[in-house]
XYZ file of C-alpha atoms in Angstrom:
297
model
C 59.202 -23.727 -55.074
C 61.768 -26.467 -54.401
C 61.179 -26.376 -50.619
C 64.383 -24.552 -49.652
C 64.139 -22.191 -46.677
C 64.558 -18.538 -47.714
C 64.014 -16.752 -44.401
C 62.940 -17.382 -40.816
C 59.799 -15.298 -40.403
C 59.263 -16.524 -36.815
C 62.718 -17.231 -35.388
C 62.145 -16.946 -31.631
C 59.086 -16.521 -29.432
C 58.838 -16.381 -25.640
C 55.357 -16.783 -24.175
C 54.270 -16.477 -20.554
C 50.935 -18.193 -19.903
C 48.706 -17.064 -17.035
C 45.887 -19.468 -16.339
C 43.747 -21.316 -13.873
C 40.979 -23.848 -13.545
C 38.126 -24.564 -11.150
C 36.622 -28.015 -10.585
C 32.904 -28.125 -9.719
C 30.785 -31.081 -8.575
C 33.928 -33.275 -8.688
C 33.255 -33.679 -12.423
C 33.178 -30.345 -14.285
C 36.364 -28.335 -14.917
C 36.263 -24.720 -16.108
C 39.515 -23.111 -17.205
C 41.019 -19.981 -18.728
C 44.458 -19.188 -20.129
C 45.956 -15.974 -21.460
C 49.274 -16.181 -23.386
C 51.507 -13.121 -23.150
C 54.092 -12.756 -25.903
C 57.086 -11.395 -23.989
C 59.642 -11.561 -26.794
C 59.681 -12.292 -30.515
C 62.136 -12.080 -33.355
C 61.847 -12.792 -37.058
C 62.818 -11.762 -40.557
C 60.812 -10.078 -43.281
C 60.211 -11.763 -46.602
C 58.328 -11.212 -49.845
C 57.243 -14.355 -51.705
C 55.237 -14.054 -54.913
C 52.247 -11.887 -53.961
C 52.637 -12.388 -50.187
C 54.582 -10.278 -47.707
C 55.620 -11.580 -44.284
C 57.154 -9.551 -41.495
C 57.093 -9.361 -37.711
C 57.220 -6.122 -35.722
C 59.116 -8.002 -32.961
C 57.172 -6.401 -30.119
C 55.595 -7.831 -26.989
C 51.858 -8.425 -27.176
C 49.129 -10.844 -26.110
C 47.924 -14.067 -27.666
C 44.422 -15.454 -28.029
C 42.446 -15.910 -24.800
C 41.551 -19.572 -24.238
C 38.391 -20.638 -22.401
C 37.587 -24.277 -21.740
C 35.090 -26.638 -20.124
C 35.639 -30.371 -19.598
C 33.329 -33.010 -18.130
C 34.540 -36.353 -16.776
C 32.319 -39.076 -18.190
C 33.872 -42.248 -16.777
C 36.231 -43.058 -13.912
C 37.489 -41.430 -10.733
C 40.457 -39.152 -10.094
C 43.584 -41.261 -9.638
C 41.893 -44.368 -11.076
C 43.179 -46.636 -13.868
C 40.924 -45.132 -16.554
C 39.190 -41.782 -16.929
C 37.331 -40.526 -19.979
C 36.326 -36.905 -20.477
C 34.886 -34.643 -23.161
C 35.444 -30.919 -23.445
C 35.518 -27.837 -25.623
C 38.050 -25.009 -25.850
C 37.331 -21.620 -27.413
C 40.116 -19.300 -28.605
C 39.018 -15.653 -28.573
C 40.981 -13.764 -31.287
C 42.353 -10.906 -29.186
C 46.034 -11.564 -29.973
C 48.357 -9.696 -32.268
C 48.416 -10.829 -35.884
C 51.473 -8.679 -36.613
C 53.508 -10.778 -34.182
C 52.020 -14.106 -35.336
C 50.322 -14.558 -31.952
C 46.850 -14.883 -33.529
C 45.205 -15.365 -36.904
C 42.362 -12.994 -35.998
C 39.687 -15.668 -36.189
C 37.632 -17.525 -33.597
C 38.711 -21.120 -33.044
C 36.695 -23.896 -31.381
C 38.220 -27.195 -30.369
C 36.060 -30.060 -29.095
C 38.213 -32.838 -27.647
C 38.044 -36.313 -26.163
C 40.514 -37.138 -23.383
C 41.565 -40.340 -21.642
C 43.968 -40.722 -18.720
C 44.777 -42.960 -15.784
C 47.224 -44.251 -13.188
C 48.300 -47.901 -13.194
C 50.713 -48.535 -10.352
C 53.613 -46.130 -10.806
C 52.713 -45.451 -14.476
C 50.546 -42.520 -15.542
C 49.266 -42.032 -19.085
C 47.123 -39.578 -21.032
C 45.856 -39.185 -24.579
C 43.752 -36.645 -26.425
C 42.117 -36.286 -29.828
C 40.282 -33.227 -31.054
C 39.118 -31.105 -33.952
C 40.307 -27.509 -34.166
C 37.710 -25.564 -36.143
C 39.111 -22.403 -37.667
C 38.126 -20.311 -40.672
C 40.169 -21.003 -43.765
C 43.183 -18.750 -44.206
C 44.731 -17.676 -47.483
C 47.041 -20.240 -48.943
C 50.672 -20.133 -47.886
C 52.358 -21.073 -51.107
C 50.573 -24.152 -52.419
C 49.215 -25.217 -49.005
C 45.853 -24.328 -47.494
C 45.479 -23.727 -43.761
C 42.197 -24.053 -41.905
C 40.506 -26.608 -39.652
C 42.766 -29.234 -38.129
C 42.664 -32.589 -36.406
C 44.722 -32.498 -33.192
C 46.265 -35.344 -31.205
C 48.576 -35.921 -28.258
C 49.774 -38.745 -26.008
C 51.967 -38.919 -22.920
C 53.277 -41.493 -20.463
C 55.154 -40.950 -17.220
C 56.711 -42.784 -14.298
C 55.911 -41.665 -10.764
C 58.732 -41.757 -8.234
C 59.793 -40.363 -4.852
C 56.509 -41.284 -3.176
C 54.669 -40.022 -6.279
C 55.998 -36.493 -5.823
C 57.884 -36.701 -9.139
C 56.626 -37.742 -12.560
C 58.879 -37.898 -15.645
C 58.290 -39.017 -19.207
C 57.758 -38.075 -22.871
C 54.842 -36.384 -24.600
C 54.105 -36.210 -28.318
C 51.579 -33.822 -29.851
C 50.653 -32.382 -33.203
C 47.968 -31.534 -35.740
C 47.176 -31.861 -39.413
C 45.052 -29.706 -41.715
C 41.825 -31.385 -42.859
C 40.123 -28.491 -44.666
C 39.776 -28.456 -48.453
C 38.313 -31.926 -48.445
C 41.263 -33.359 -46.543
C 43.751 -32.789 -49.362
C 46.210 -31.210 -46.924
C 46.021 -33.966 -44.306
C 49.371 -35.400 -43.196
C 51.378 -33.410 -45.709
C 54.781 -32.250 -44.534
C 54.041 -28.516 -44.313
C 50.533 -28.883 -42.899
C 51.383 -31.420 -40.168
C 53.507 -30.005 -37.330
C 54.454 -32.710 -34.809
C 56.573 -32.279 -31.677
C 57.922 -34.344 -28.818
C 59.118 -33.140 -25.418
C 60.623 -34.950 -22.440
C 60.143 -33.497 -19.012
C 58.791 -33.851 -15.533
C 56.907 -32.246 -12.677
C 57.833 -32.281 -9.009
C 55.512 -31.574 -6.085
C 57.581 -29.297 -3.849
C 54.854 -29.008 -1.205
C 51.393 -30.596 -1.013
C 49.987 -27.577 -2.888
C 52.838 -26.419 -5.149
C 54.644 -28.117 -8.011
C 57.198 -27.099 -10.629
C 57.874 -28.556 -14.065
C 60.209 -28.388 -17.027
C 60.415 -30.006 -20.471
C 62.359 -29.698 -23.714
C 62.078 -31.257 -27.143
C 62.324 -30.774 -30.906
C 59.879 -30.476 -33.732
C 59.734 -33.836 -35.513
C 58.488 -32.358 -38.778
C 59.002 -29.088 -40.634
C 55.287 -28.405 -40.598
C 54.336 -24.747 -40.234
C 54.166 -24.034 -36.500
C 56.611 -26.710 -35.341
C 59.728 -25.164 -33.762
C 63.245 -26.463 -34.006
C 63.291 -26.610 -30.191
C 60.619 -25.913 -27.585
C 61.503 -25.302 -23.927
C 58.804 -25.295 -21.238
C 58.803 -24.333 -17.565
C 55.879 -24.144 -15.152
C 54.925 -23.184 -11.610
C 51.536 -24.428 -10.410
C 49.406 -24.043 -7.338
C 47.526 -27.329 -7.306
C 45.885 -28.136 -3.942
C 46.282 -31.759 -2.957
C 43.123 -33.742 -3.590
C 41.973 -35.766 -0.602
C 40.031 -38.909 -1.326
C 36.833 -39.380 0.732
C 37.422 -41.311 3.947
C 35.907 -44.762 4.167
C 33.134 -45.146 6.784
C 34.513 -46.504 10.059
C 33.439 -49.746 11.773
C 35.882 -50.232 14.646
C 34.339 -53.414 16.087
C 33.785 -55.038 12.647
C 30.206 -56.013 13.391
C 28.875 -54.664 10.087
C 27.300 -51.597 11.717
C 28.965 -48.263 10.985
C 30.275 -46.317 13.961
C 27.942 -43.434 13.075
C 24.978 -45.755 13.750
C 26.589 -48.019 16.374
C 25.575 -47.321 19.981
C 28.484 -49.561 21.102
C 31.196 -48.863 18.491
C 33.971 -50.642 20.420
C 32.048 -53.846 21.228
C 30.723 -56.238 18.598
C 26.949 -56.447 18.711
C 23.785 -57.045 16.749
C 21.591 -54.780 14.662
C 18.366 -53.564 16.260
C 15.695 -50.994 15.419
C 16.425 -49.057 18.620
C 19.180 -46.425 18.140
C 20.086 -46.862 21.836
C 20.893 -50.583 21.448
C 21.798 -50.835 17.758
C 25.208 -52.493 17.516
C 25.324 -53.493 21.175
C 25.527 -57.064 22.577
C 22.110 -58.579 23.339
C 20.816 -58.068 26.855
C 21.277 -61.183 29.035
C 18.112 -63.159 29.678
C 16.958 -66.524 31.049
C 19.118 -69.339 29.714
C 21.645 -66.888 28.268
C 23.878 -65.827 31.101
C 26.415 -63.929 28.956
C 23.862 -62.221 26.711
C 25.436 -63.393 23.456
C 22.242 -64.734 21.952
C 23.227 -68.392 22.358
C 21.283 -70.327 25.006
C 23.441 -71.787 27.734
C 22.592 -75.496 27.139
C 23.860 -75.166 23.599
C 27.233 -73.952 24.812
C 28.157 -77.028 26.937
C 29.233 -80.420 25.720
C 27.067 -83.547 26.246
C 29.633 -84.823 28.812
C 29.363 -81.571 30.800
C 25.571 -81.825 30.747
C 25.826 -85.411 32.152
C 27.936 -84.228 35.100
C 25.537 -81.322 35.680
C 22.686 -83.814 36.020
């Protein structure tokens, strides 16, 4: 009742996440992620009419399925805006606190970009979940989620390092639980990712829980291995002779010319004719000075 900690119901958890994503039409991303609970440890506790215990066994967590659509911007640009939805299928173990046994839906709005050597990202969402029984005097149900990160790119942009802050707050029950200590877990981690090869990168991060909200750990440690094929930007159309006619349409791509309706002469110098000995489209009398004309006469 006075807020003192009586037992650590969830003391340690080790999750291994297996996941992947597929980008379609250069705009739509479909993803899936399955958490595997490899190790857990906790104490049992009886409080009032509630009993809490963990069987400390390995199990699975809730399957996560997601779809995101980029609305504004281009990959690698200074500003991108996207909207997406994640669904959490309740297949995880409730006995190991790897699931609450209820379907969760999380629509989210995301922004990100690269400005010089600085990369940033931010996200805001709403995590819809059925209301759970009260834990003490606090209700747990739907939440507002938020996160923000900033990083510095180095070593020819192979390395990115920086902090990330993320959290949530319960907004069910008319918002009475919003931003209360126990219903608002917030964390920060500092880490980085390094591209070992063009298609592989590794990452690591560590950080504490900033609040004692339910779900925030004392310390979280992250490590990742990703296969992430390098994204090649489309090549710009070539115009070797800089005459304004693309090489794909230029019949003389190495010699500056003029545009014509004939594919065989388009982009080629004009054909020489009377009064235009060099075929450049300028009549010969216009190319000599008045003094030279006088001597010619």
